[in-house]
Short mmCIF file of C-alpha atoms and ligand atoms in Angstrom, two decimals:
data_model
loop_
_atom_site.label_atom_id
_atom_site.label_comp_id
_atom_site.label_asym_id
_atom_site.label_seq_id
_atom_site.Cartn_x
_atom_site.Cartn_y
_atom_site.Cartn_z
CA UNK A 1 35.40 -9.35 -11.47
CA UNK A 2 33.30 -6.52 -13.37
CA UNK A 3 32.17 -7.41 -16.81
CA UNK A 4 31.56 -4.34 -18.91
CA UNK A 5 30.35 -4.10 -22.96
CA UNK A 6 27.95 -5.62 -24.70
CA UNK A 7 28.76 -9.20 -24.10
CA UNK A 8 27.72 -9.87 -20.57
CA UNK A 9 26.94 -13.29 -20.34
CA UNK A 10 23.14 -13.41 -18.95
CA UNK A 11 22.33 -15.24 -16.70
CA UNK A 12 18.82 -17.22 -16.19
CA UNK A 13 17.28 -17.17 -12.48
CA UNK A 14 14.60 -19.43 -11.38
CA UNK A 15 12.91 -17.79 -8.10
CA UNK A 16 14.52 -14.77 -8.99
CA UNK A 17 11.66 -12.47 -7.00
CA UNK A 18 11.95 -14.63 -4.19
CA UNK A 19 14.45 -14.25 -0.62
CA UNK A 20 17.65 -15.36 -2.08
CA UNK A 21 17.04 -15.02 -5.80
CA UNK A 22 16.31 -11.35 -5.83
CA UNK A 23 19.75 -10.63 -3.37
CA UNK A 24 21.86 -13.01 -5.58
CA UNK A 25 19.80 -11.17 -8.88
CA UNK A 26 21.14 -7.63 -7.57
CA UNK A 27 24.67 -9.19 -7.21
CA UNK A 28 24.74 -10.46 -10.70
CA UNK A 29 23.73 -7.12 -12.07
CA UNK A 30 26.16 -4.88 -10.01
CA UNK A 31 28.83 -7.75 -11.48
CA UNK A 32 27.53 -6.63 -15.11
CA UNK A 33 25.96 -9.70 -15.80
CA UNK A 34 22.59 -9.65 -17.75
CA UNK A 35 20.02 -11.31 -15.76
CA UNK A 36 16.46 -12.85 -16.86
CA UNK A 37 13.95 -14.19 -14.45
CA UNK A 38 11.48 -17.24 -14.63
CA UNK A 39 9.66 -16.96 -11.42
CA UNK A 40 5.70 -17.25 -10.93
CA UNK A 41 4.86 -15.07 -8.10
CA UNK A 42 3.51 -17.91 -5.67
CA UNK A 43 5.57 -17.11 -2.80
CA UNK A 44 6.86 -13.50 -3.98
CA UNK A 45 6.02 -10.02 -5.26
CA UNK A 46 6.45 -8.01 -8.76
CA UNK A 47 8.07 -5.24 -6.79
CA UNK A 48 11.09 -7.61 -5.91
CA UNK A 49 11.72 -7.53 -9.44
CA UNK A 50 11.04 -3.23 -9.36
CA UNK A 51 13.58 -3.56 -6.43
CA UNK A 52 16.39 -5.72 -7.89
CA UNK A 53 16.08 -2.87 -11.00
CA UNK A 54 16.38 0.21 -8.27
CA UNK A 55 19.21 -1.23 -6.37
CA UNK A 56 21.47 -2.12 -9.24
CA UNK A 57 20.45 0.16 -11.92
CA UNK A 58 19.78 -1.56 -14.67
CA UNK A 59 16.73 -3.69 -15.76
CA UNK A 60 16.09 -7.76 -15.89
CA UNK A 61 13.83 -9.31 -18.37
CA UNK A 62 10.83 -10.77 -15.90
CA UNK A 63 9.09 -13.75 -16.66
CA UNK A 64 5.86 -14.35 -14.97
CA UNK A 65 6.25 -18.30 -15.61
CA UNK A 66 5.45 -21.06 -13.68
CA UNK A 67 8.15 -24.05 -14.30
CA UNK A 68 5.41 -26.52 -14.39
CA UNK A 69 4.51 -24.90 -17.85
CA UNK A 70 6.19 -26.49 -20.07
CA UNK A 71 5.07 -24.70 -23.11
CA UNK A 72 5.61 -20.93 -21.39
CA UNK A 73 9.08 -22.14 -19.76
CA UNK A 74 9.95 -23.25 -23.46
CA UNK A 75 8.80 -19.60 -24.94
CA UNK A 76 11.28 -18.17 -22.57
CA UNK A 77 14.29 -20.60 -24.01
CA UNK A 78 13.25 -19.94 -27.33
CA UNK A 79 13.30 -15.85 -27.03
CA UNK A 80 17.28 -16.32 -25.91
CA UNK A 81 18.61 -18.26 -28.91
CA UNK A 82 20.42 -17.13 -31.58
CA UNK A 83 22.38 -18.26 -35.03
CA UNK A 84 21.32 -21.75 -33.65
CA UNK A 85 23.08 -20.89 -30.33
CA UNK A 86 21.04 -19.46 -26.68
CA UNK A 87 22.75 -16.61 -24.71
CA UNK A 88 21.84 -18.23 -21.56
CA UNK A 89 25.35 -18.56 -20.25
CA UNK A 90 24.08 -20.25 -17.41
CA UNK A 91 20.81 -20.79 -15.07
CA UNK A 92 20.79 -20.10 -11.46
CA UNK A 93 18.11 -22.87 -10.12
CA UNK A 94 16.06 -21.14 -6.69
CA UNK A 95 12.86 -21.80 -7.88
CA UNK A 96 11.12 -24.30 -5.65
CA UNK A 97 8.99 -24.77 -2.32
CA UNK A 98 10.74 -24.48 0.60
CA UNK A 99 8.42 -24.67 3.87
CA UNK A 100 9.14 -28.26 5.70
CA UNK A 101 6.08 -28.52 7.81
CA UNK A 102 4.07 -27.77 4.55
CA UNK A 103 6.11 -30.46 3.01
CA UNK A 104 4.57 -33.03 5.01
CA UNK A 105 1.33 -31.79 5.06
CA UNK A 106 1.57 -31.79 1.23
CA UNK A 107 4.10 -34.09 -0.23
CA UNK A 108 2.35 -34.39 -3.46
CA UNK A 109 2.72 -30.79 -3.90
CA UNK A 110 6.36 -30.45 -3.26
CA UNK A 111 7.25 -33.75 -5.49
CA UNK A 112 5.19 -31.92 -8.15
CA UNK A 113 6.36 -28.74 -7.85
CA UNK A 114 10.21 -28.73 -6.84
CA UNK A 115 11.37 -32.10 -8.97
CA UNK A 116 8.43 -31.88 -11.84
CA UNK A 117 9.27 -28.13 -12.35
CA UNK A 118 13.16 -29.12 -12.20
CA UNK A 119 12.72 -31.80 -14.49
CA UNK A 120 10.70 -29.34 -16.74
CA UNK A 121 13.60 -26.63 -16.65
CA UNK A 122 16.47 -29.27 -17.11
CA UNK A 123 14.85 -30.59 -20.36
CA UNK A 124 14.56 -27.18 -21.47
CA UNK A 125 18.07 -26.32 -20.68
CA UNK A 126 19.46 -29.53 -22.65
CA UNK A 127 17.24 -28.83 -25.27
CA UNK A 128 18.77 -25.49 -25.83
CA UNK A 129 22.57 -27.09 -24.85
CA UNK A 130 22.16 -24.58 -22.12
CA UNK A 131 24.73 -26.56 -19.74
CA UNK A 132 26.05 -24.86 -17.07
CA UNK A 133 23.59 -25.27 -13.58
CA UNK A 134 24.17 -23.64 -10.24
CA UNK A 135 21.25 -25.20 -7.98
CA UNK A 136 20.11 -24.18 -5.01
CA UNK A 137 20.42 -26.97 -2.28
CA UNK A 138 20.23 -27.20 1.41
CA UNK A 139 21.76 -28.49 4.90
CA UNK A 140 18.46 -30.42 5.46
CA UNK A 141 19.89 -33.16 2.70
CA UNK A 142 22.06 -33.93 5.94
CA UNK A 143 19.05 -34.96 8.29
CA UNK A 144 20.67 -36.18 11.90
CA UNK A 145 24.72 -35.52 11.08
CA UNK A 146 26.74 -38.46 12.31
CA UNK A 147 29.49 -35.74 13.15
CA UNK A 148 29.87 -31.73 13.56
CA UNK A 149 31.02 -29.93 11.49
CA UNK A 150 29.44 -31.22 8.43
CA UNK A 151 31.50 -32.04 5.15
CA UNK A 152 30.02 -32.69 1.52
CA UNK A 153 30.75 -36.21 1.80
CA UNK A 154 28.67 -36.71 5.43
CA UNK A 155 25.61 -39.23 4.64
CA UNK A 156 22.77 -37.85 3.92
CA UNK A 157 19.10 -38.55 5.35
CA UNK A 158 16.54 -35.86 4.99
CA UNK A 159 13.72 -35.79 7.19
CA UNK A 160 11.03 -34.17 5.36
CA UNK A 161 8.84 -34.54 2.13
CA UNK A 162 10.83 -30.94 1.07
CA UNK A 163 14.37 -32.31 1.86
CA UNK A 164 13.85 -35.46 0.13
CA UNK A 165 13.11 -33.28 -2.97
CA UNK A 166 16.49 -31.33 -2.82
CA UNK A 167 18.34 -34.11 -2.70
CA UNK A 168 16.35 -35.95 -5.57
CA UNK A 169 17.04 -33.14 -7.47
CA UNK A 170 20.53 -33.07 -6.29
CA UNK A 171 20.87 -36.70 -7.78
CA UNK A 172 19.03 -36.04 -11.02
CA UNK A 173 21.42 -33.12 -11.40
CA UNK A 174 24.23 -35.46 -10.98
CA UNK A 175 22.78 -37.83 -13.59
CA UNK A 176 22.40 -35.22 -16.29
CA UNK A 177 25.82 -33.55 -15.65
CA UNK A 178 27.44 -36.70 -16.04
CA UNK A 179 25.08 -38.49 -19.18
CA UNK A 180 25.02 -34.58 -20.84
CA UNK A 181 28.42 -33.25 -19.88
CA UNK A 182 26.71 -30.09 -17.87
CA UNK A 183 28.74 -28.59 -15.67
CA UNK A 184 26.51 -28.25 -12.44
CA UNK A 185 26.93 -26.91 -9.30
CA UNK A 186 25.10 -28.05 -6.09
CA UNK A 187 25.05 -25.44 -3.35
CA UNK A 188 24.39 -26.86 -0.17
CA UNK A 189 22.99 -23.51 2.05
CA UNK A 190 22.90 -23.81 6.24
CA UNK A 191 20.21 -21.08 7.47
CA UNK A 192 20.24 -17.74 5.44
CA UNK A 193 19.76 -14.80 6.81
CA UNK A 194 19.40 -11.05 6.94
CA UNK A 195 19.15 -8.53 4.29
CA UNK A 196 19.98 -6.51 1.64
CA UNK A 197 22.15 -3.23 3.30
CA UNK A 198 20.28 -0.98 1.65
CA UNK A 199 17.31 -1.89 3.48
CA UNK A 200 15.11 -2.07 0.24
CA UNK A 201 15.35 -5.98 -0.18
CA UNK A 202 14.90 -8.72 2.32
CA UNK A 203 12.78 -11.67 3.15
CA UNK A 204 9.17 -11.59 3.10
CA UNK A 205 7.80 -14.87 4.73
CA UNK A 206 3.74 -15.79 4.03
CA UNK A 207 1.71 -15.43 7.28
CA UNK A 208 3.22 -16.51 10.45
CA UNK A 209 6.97 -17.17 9.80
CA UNK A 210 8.16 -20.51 10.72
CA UNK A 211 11.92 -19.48 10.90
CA UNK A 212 13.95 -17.74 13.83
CA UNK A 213 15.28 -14.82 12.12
CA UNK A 214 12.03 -13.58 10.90
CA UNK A 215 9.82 -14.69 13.63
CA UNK A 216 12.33 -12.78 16.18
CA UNK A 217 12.24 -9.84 13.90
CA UNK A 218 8.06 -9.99 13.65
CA UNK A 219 8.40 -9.86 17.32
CA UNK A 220 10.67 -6.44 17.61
CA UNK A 221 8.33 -4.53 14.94
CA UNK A 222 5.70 -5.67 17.72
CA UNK A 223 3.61 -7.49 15.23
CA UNK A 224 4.25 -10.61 17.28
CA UNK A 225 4.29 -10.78 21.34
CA UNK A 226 6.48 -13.32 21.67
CA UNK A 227 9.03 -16.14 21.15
CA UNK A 228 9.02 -19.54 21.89
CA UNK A 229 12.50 -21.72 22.20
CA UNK A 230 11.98 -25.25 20.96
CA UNK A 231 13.19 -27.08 23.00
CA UNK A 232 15.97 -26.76 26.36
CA UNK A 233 17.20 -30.22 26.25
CA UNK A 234 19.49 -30.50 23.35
CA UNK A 235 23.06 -31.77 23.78
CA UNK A 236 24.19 -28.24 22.94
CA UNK A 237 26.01 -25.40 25.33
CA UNK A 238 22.74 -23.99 26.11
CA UNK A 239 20.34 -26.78 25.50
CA UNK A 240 18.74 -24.85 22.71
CA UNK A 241 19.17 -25.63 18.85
CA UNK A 242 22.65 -24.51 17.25
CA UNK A 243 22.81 -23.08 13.58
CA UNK A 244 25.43 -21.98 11.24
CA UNK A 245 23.58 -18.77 10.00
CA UNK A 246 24.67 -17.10 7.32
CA UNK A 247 24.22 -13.56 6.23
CA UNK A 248 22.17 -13.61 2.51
CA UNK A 249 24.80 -11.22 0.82
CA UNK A 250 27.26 -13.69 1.72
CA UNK A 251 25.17 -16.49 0.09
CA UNK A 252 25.28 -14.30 -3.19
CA UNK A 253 28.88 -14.17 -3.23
CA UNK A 254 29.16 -17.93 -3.02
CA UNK A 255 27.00 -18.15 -6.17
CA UNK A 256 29.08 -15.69 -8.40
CA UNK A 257 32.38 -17.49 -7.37
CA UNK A 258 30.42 -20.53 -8.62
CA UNK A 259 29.31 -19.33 -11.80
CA UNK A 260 33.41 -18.13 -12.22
CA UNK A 261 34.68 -21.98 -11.63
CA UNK A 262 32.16 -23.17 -14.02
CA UNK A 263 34.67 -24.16 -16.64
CA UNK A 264 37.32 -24.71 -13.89
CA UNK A 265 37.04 -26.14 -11.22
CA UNK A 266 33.89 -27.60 -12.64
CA UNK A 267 34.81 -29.37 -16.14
CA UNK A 268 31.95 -30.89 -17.90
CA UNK A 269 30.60 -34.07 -16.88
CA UNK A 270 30.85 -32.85 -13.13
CA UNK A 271 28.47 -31.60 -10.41
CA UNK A 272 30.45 -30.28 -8.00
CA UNK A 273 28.92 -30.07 -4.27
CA UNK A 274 29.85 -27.13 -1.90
CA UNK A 275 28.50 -26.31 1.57
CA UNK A 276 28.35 -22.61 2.10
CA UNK A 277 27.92 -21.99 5.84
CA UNK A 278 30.27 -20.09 7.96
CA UNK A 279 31.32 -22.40 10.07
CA UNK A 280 30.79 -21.36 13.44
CA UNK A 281 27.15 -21.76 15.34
CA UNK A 282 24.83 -19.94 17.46
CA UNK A 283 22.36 -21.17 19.51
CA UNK A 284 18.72 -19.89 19.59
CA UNK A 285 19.21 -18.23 22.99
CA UNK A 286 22.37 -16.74 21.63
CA UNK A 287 20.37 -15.37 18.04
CA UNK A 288 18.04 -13.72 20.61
CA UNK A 289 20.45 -12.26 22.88
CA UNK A 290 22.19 -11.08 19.59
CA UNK A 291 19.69 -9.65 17.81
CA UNK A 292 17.92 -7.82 21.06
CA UNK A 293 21.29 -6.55 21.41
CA UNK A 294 21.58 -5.35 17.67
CA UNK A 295 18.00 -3.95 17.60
CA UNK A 296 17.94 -2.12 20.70
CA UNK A 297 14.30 -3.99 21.46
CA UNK A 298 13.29 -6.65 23.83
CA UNK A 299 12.10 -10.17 22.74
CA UNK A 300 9.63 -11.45 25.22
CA UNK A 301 10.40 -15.24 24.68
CA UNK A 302 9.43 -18.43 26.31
CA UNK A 303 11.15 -21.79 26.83
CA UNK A 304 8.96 -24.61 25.31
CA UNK A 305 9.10 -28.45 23.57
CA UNK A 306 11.27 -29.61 20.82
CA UNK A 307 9.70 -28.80 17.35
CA UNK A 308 8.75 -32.17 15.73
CA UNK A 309 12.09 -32.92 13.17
CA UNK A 310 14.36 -30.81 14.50
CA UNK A 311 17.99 -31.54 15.07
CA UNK A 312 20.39 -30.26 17.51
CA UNK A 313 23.28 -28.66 15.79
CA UNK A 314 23.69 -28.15 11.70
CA UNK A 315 27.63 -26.34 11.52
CA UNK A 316 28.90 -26.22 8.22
CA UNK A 317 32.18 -27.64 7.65
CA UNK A 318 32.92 -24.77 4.57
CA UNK A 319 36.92 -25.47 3.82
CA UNK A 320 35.87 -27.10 0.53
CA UNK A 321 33.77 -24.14 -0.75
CA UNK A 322 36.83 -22.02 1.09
CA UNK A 323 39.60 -23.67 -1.11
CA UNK A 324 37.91 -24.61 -4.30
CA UNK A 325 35.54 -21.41 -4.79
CA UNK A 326 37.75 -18.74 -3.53
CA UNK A 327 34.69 -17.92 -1.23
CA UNK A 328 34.55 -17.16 2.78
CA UNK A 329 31.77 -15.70 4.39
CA UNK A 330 32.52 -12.33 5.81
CA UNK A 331 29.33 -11.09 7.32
CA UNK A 332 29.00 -11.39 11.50
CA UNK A 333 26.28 -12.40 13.30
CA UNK A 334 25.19 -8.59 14.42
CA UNK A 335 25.83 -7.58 10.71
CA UNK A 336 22.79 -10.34 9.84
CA UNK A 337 20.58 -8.94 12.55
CA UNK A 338 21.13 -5.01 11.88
CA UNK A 339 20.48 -5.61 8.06
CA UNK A 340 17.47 -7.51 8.77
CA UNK A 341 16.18 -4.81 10.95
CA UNK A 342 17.12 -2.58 8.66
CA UNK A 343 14.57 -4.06 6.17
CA UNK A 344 12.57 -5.05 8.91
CA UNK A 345 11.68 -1.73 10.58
CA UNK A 346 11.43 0.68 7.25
CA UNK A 347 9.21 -2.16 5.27
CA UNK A 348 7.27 -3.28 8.68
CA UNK A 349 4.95 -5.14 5.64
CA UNK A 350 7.68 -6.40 3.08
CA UNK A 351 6.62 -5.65 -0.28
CA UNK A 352 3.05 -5.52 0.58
CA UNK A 353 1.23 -2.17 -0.85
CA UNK A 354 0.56 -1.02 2.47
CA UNK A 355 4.46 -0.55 3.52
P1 NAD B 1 11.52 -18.10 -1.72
O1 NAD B 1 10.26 -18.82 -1.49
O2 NAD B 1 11.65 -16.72 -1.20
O3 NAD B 1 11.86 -18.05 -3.29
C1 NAD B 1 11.53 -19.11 -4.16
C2 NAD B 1 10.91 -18.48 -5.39
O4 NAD B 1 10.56 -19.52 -6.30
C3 NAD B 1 9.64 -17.68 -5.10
O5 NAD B 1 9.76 -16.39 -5.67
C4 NAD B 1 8.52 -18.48 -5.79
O6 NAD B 1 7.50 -17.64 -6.28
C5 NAD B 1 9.30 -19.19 -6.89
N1 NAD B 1 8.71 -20.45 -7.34
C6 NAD B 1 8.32 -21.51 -6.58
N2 NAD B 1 7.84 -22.49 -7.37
C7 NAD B 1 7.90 -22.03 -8.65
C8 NAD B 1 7.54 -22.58 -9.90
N3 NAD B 1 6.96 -23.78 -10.02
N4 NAD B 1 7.75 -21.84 -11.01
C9 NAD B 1 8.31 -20.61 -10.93
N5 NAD B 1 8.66 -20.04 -9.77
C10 NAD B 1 8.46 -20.75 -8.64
O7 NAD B 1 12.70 -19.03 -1.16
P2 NAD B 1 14.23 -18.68 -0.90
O8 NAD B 1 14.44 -18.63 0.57
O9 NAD B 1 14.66 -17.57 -1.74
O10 NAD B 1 14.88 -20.05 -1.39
C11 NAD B 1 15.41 -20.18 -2.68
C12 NAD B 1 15.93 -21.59 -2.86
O11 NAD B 1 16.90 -21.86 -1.85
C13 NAD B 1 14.86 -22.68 -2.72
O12 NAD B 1 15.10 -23.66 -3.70
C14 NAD B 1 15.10 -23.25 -1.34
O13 NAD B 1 14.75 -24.61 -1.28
C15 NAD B 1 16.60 -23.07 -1.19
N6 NAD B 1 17.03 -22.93 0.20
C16 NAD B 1 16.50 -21.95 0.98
C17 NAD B 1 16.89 -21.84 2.31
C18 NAD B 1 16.30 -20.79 3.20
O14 NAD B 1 16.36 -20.96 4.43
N7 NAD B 1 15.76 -19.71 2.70
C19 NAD B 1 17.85 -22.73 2.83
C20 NAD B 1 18.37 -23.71 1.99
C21 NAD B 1 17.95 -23.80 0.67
C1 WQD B 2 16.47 -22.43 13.71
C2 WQD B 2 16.46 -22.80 15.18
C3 WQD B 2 14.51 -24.03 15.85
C4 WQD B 2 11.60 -20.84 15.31
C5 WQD B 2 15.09 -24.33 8.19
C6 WQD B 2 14.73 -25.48 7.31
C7 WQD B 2 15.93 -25.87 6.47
C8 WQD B 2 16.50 -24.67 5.73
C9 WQD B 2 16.76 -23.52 6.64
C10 WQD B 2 15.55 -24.58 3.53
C11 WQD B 2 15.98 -24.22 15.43
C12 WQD B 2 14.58 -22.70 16.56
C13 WQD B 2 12.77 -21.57 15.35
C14 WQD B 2 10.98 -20.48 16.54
C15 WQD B 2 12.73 -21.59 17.74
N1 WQD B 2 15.58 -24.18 4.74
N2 WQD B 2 13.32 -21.93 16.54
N3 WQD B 2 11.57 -20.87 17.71
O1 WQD B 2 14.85 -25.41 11.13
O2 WQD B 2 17.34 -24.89 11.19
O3 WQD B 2 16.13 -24.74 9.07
O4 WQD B 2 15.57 -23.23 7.41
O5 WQD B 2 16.23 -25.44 3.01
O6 WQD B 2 15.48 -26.84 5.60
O7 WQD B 2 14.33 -26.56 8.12
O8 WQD B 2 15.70 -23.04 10.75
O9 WQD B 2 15.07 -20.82 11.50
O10 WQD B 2 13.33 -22.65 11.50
O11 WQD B 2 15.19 -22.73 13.17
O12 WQD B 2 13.24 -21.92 18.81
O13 WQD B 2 9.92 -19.86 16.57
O14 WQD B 2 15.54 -21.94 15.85
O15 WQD B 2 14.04 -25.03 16.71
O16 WQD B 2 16.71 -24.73 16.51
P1 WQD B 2 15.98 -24.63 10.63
P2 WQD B 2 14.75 -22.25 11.69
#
């Protein structure tokens, strides 16, 4: 759908400069939504925002605000109301901490900063009878999976500080949807990955990157020697982990067919979960093989222990998002590794100056 005129419904992003929220930012533009972000820089760059504005043409309004403000984050509500009534159609929730060794390093930071920050925003939102949520979950609310592949309704068990905070904010969502008649959804991501085609946009991790897909692309610009496996002894084809990865763009999609069943699918009073995964897994031999293949490059790698609170296999089980949303992924596994090379090899430095 392509919304054209002057009443695009804008749309209010939380971690818009960030991985995900600056892909998912670009989307909503190119749809014709309006698009505002609330993001405070701690784990992204002002030139995402420059980026998102290159790629789709048109501007955003940027907010340099931290969530945990409550004063700033109220500002921003306050600039979008009208006649009594805001224009925020709807907010897009990515704003959070997201690094799960960190997590248990820090705990106190991620309670403070992914549930005080949502608590912050949701008050906000109410306050303003802005009602409509789309938040930004994750696979990790699963933990250990009795059974493969996973549904919405599979226990979950998180096994870090950071999971435990999606899925606290998962319930408070639930809470507030039902008490306040929001109409919420939860998206429940497996591992995103790639880029945006383009080239221009793509992940940025801080320091040494603690996931595959980035660390294996560190490796090919040469800025890294070498891999290691976690671990060779999992009950898996290979022995190595399994993942349902899934390419960012696709991710995107998934959120605009979300915003369109808000009203839907998605009456008020409901928070509506949805896994968006594709469905089929690789292991971490296989993401190697494929993206050495994609790239052109070797990847020195080396076989070593388990990572501390990893799991074997996390496959998506996506028929619900399939059937309800309208949604599929579409992107291949050597579509996710040329895009991220793509990025990869012409920003060599992300959004740093120096690339
Ligand atoms: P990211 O770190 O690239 O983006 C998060 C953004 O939020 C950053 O720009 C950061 O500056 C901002 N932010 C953090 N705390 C803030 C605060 N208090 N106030 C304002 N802004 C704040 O992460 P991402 O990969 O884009 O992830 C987005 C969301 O998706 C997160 O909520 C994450 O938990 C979730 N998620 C990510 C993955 C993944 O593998 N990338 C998987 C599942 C779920
Ligand atoms: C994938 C596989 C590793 C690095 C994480 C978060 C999860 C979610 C998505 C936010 C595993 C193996 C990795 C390396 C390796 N994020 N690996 N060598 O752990 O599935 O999920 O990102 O919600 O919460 O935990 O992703 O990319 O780190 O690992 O062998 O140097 O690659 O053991 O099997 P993970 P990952």
């Amino acid at each position: 759908m392509m919304l054209t005129g002057q009443d695009r419904p804008l749309i209010l992003v939380t971690g818009g400069a960030g991985y995900i929220g600056s892909h998912c930012s670009v989307e909503l533009l190119q749809s014709g939504y309006d698009v505002a972000i609330v993001d405070n820089l701690c784990n992204s760059f002002r030139a995402a925002i420059t980026r998102i504005e290159e790629l789709a043409g048109r501007k955003v309004d940027f907010h340099q605000v931290d969530l945990l403000d409550e004063l700033a984050l109220e500002a921003v509500f306050a600039q979008y109301d009208e006649d009594g009534k805001s224009k925020i159609h709807a907010v897009i929730h990515f704003a959070g901490l997201k690094a799960v060794g960190e997590s248990s390093q820090e705990p106190l930071k991620y309670y403070q900063n992914n549930i005080t920050g949502s608590l912050i925003l949701f008050q906000c939102m109410e306050r303003h009878s802005v009602r409509r949520l789309v938040y930004s979950s994750s696979a990790t609310v699963y933990g250990e999976p009795p059974t493969y592949p996973i549904h919405e309704e599979c226990p979950t068990s998180p096994n870090s500080p950071y999971g435990r905070t999606k899925l606290f904010i998962e319930r408070i969502i639930e809470d507030t949807s039902r008490t306040h008649s929001w109409q919420s959804v939860i998206l429940r991501y497996f591992n995103p990955v790639g880029a945006h085609p383009s080239g221009e946009l793509g992940e940025h991790p801080q320091g040494i990157p603690n996931n595959l897909m980035p660390y294996l692309a560190q490796v090919a610009i040469g800025k890294l020697s070498s891999i290691t496996v976690f671990g060779t002894d999992y009950f898996t084809r290979d022995g190595t982990g399994l993942r349902d990865y899934i390419h960012v763009m696709d991710l995107c999609r998934g959120h605009l067919a979300a915003l369109l069943e808000l009203g839907t699918v998605v009456t008020p009073g409901c928070a509506e979960i949805f896994n968006l995964g594709t469905g089929t897994g690789y292991t971490v031999l296989e993401m190697i093989d494929a993206f050495s293949e994609a790239t052109k490059t070797d990847i020195p790698f080396q076989l070593g222990p388990r990572r501390p609170g990893d799991v074997a296999t996390l496959l998506a089980d996506p028929i619900k998002a399939n059937e309800q949303l309208k949604w599929r992924a579409e992107y291949n596994l050597n579509r996710m590794c040329v895009d991220l090379w793509r990025w990869q090899s012409t920003h060599p430095n992300g959004f740093s100056k120096s690339s």
